[in-house]
GROMACS .gro file of C-alpha atoms in nm:
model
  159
    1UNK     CA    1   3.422  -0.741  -1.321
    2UNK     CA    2   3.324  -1.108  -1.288
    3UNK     CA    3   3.102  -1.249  -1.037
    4UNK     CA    4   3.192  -1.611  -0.832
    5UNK     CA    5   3.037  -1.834  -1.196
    6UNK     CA    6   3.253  -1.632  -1.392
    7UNK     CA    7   2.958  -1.400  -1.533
    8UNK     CA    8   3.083  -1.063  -1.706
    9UNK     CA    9   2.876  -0.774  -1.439
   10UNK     CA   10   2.873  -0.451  -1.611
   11UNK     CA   11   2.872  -0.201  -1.303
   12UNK     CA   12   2.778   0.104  -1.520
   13UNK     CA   13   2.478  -0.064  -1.638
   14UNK     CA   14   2.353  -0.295  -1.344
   15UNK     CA   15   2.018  -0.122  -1.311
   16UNK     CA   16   1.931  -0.303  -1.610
   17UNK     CA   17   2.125  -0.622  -1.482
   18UNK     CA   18   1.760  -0.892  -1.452
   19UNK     CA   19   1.977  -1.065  -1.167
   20UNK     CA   20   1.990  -0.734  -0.982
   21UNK     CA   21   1.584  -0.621  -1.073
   22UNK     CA   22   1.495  -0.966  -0.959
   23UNK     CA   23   1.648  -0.949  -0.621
   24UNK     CA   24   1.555  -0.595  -0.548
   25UNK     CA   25   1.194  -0.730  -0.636
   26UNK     CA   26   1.241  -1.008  -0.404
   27UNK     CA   27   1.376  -0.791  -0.120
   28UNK     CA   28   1.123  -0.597  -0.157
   29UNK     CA   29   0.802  -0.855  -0.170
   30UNK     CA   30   0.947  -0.982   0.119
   31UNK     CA   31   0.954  -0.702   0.330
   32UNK     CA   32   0.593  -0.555   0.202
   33UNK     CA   33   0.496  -0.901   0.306
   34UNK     CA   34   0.610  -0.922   0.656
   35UNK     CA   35   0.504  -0.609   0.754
   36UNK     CA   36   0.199  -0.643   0.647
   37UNK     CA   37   0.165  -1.003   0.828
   38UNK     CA   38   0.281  -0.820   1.129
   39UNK     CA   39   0.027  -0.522   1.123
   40UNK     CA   40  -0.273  -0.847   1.073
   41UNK     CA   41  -0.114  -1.028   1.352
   42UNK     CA   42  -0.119  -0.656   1.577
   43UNK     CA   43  -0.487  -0.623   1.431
   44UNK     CA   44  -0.630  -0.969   1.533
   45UNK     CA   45  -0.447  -0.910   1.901
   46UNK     CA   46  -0.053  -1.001   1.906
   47UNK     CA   47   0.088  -0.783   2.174
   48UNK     CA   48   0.458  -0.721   2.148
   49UNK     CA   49   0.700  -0.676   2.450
   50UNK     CA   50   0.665  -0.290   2.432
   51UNK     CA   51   0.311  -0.291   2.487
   52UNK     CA   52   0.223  -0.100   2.203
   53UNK     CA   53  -0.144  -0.116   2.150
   54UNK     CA   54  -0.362   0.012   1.775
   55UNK     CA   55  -0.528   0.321   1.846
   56UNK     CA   56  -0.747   0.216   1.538
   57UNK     CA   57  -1.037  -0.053   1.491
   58UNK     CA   58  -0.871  -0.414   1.433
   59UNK     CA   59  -1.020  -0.395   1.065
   60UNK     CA   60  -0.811  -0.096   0.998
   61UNK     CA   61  -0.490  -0.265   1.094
   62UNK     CA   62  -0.570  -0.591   0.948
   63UNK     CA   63  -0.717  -0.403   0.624
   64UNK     CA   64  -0.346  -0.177   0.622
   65UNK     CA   65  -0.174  -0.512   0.708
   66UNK     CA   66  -0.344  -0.703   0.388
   67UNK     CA   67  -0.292  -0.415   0.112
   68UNK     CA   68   0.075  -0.452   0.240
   69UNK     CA   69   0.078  -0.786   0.135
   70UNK     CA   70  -0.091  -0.738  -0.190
   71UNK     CA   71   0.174  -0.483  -0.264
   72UNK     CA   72   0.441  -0.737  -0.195
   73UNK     CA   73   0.233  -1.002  -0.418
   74UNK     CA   74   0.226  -0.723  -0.673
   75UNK     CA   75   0.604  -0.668  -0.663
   76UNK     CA   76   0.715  -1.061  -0.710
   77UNK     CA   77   0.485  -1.131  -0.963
   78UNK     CA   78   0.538  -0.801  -1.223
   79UNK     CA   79   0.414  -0.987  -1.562
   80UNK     CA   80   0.053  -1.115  -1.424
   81UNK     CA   81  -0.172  -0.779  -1.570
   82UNK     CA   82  -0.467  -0.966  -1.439
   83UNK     CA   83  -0.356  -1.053  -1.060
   84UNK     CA   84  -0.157  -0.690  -1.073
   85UNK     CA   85  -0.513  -0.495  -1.158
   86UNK     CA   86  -0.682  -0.733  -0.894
   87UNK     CA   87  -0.476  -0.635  -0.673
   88UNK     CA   88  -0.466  -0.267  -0.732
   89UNK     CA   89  -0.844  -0.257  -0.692
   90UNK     CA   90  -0.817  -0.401  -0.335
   91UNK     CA   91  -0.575  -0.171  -0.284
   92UNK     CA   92  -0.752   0.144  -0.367
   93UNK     CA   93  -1.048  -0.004  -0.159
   94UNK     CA   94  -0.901  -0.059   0.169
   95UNK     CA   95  -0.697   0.266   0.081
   96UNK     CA   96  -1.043   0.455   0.049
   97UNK     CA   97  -1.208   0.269   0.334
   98UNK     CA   98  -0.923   0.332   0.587
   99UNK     CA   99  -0.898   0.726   0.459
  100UNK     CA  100  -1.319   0.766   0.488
  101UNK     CA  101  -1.256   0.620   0.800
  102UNK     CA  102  -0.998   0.849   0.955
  103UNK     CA  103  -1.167   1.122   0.779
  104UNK     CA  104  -1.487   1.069   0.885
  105UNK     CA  105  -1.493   0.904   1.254
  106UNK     CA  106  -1.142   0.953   1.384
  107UNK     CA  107  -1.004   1.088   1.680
  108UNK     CA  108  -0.918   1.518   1.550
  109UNK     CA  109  -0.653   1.467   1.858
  110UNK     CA  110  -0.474   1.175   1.649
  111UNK     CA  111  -0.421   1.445   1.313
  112UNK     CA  112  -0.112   1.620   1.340
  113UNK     CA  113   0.063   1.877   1.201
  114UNK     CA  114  -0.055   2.148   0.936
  115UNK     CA  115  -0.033   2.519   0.944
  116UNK     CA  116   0.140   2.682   1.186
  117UNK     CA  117  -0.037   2.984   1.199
  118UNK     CA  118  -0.385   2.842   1.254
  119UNK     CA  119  -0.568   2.691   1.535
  120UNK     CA  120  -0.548   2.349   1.608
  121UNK     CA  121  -0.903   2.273   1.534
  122UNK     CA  122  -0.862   2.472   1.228
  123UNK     CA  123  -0.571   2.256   1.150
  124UNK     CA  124  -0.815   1.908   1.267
  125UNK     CA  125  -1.086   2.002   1.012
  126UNK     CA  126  -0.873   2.068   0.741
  127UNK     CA  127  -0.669   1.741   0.816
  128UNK     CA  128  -1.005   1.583   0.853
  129UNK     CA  129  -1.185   1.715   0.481
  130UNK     CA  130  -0.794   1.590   0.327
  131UNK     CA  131  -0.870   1.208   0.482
  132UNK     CA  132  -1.237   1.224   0.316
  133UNK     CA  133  -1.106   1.340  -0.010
  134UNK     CA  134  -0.805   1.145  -0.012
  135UNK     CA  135  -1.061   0.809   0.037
  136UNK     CA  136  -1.314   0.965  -0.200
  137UNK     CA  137  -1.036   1.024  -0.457
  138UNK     CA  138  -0.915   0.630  -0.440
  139UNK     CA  139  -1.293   0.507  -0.442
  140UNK     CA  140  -1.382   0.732  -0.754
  141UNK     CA  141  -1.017   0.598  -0.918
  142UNK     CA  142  -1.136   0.220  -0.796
  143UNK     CA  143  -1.449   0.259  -1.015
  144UNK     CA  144  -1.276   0.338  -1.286
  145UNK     CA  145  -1.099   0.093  -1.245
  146UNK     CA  146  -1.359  -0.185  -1.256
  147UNK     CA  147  -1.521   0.015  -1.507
  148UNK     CA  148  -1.242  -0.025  -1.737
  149UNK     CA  149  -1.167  -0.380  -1.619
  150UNK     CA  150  -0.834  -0.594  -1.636
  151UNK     CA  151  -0.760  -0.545  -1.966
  152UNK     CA  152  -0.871  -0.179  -2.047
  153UNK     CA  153  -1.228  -0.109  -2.197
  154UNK     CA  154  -1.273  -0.346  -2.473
  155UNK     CA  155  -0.952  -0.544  -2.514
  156UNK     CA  156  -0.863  -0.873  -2.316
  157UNK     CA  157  -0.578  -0.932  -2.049
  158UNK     CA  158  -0.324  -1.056  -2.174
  159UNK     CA  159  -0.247  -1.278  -1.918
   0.00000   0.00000   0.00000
């Protein structure tokens, strides 16, 4: 099969195809990127028509909103080690911030699901303890992180 240029596309190998991994990349930057813009804008106030208010502190929403973004940074730019690692440390620390968070000082009511044969505050504590590990989990693999730096303990990125 050719494409409109002319170009030979081999359908049982597209996956490999750099035209095809560079526009899945793009679509998905993009979209990483607008959602997150959207949950900031929510965050610092934007009301859309349905009314639909946070039922979080604006700095969780706008800290959600901006690892979004750094994920869709991450995505379009695949060969930068150095702004990749940056960016995977923010990550982790608004990850661990926003889990502490929930963990810690958020509404039981707002946890649903787990067990179905257990009481609901059963169920709230154990979501609860999950949240606080879950954040102490990404701040333990965030220092690490630094620890080992951009490059890996020792050895310089490569770019």
């Amino acid at each position: 099969m050719r494409d409109k240029k002319g170009i030979r596309i081999d359908l049982e190998n597209l996956d490999q195809d750099p035209r095809v991994e560079w526009a899945v990349r793009l679509a998905m930057g993009v979209t990483l990127m607008l959602v997150g813009m959207f949950l900031v804008a929510l965050a610092l106030g934007y009301q859309p028509r349905s009314g639909g208010q946070l039922q979080v502190p604006p700095w969780v929403g706008a800290i959600a909103g901006v690892l979004l973004m750094g994920g869709g940074v991450a995505v379009l730019l695949p060969k930068r080690r150095s702004i990749g690692w940056l960016i995977a440390m923010v990550i982790l620390a608004g990850s661990g911030a926003i889990s502490l968070w929930i963990g810690l000082f958020g509404d039981p009511a707002e946890i649903s699901g787990g067990l179905p044969l257990l009481p609901e505050s059963t169920n709230q504590t154990i979501g609860r303890v999950m949240f606080t590990l879950g954040g102490i989990i990404c701040l333990a693999i965030l220092a690490y992180g630094l620890w080992l730096g951009p490059g890996g303990r020792g050895r310089k990125p490569t770019n």
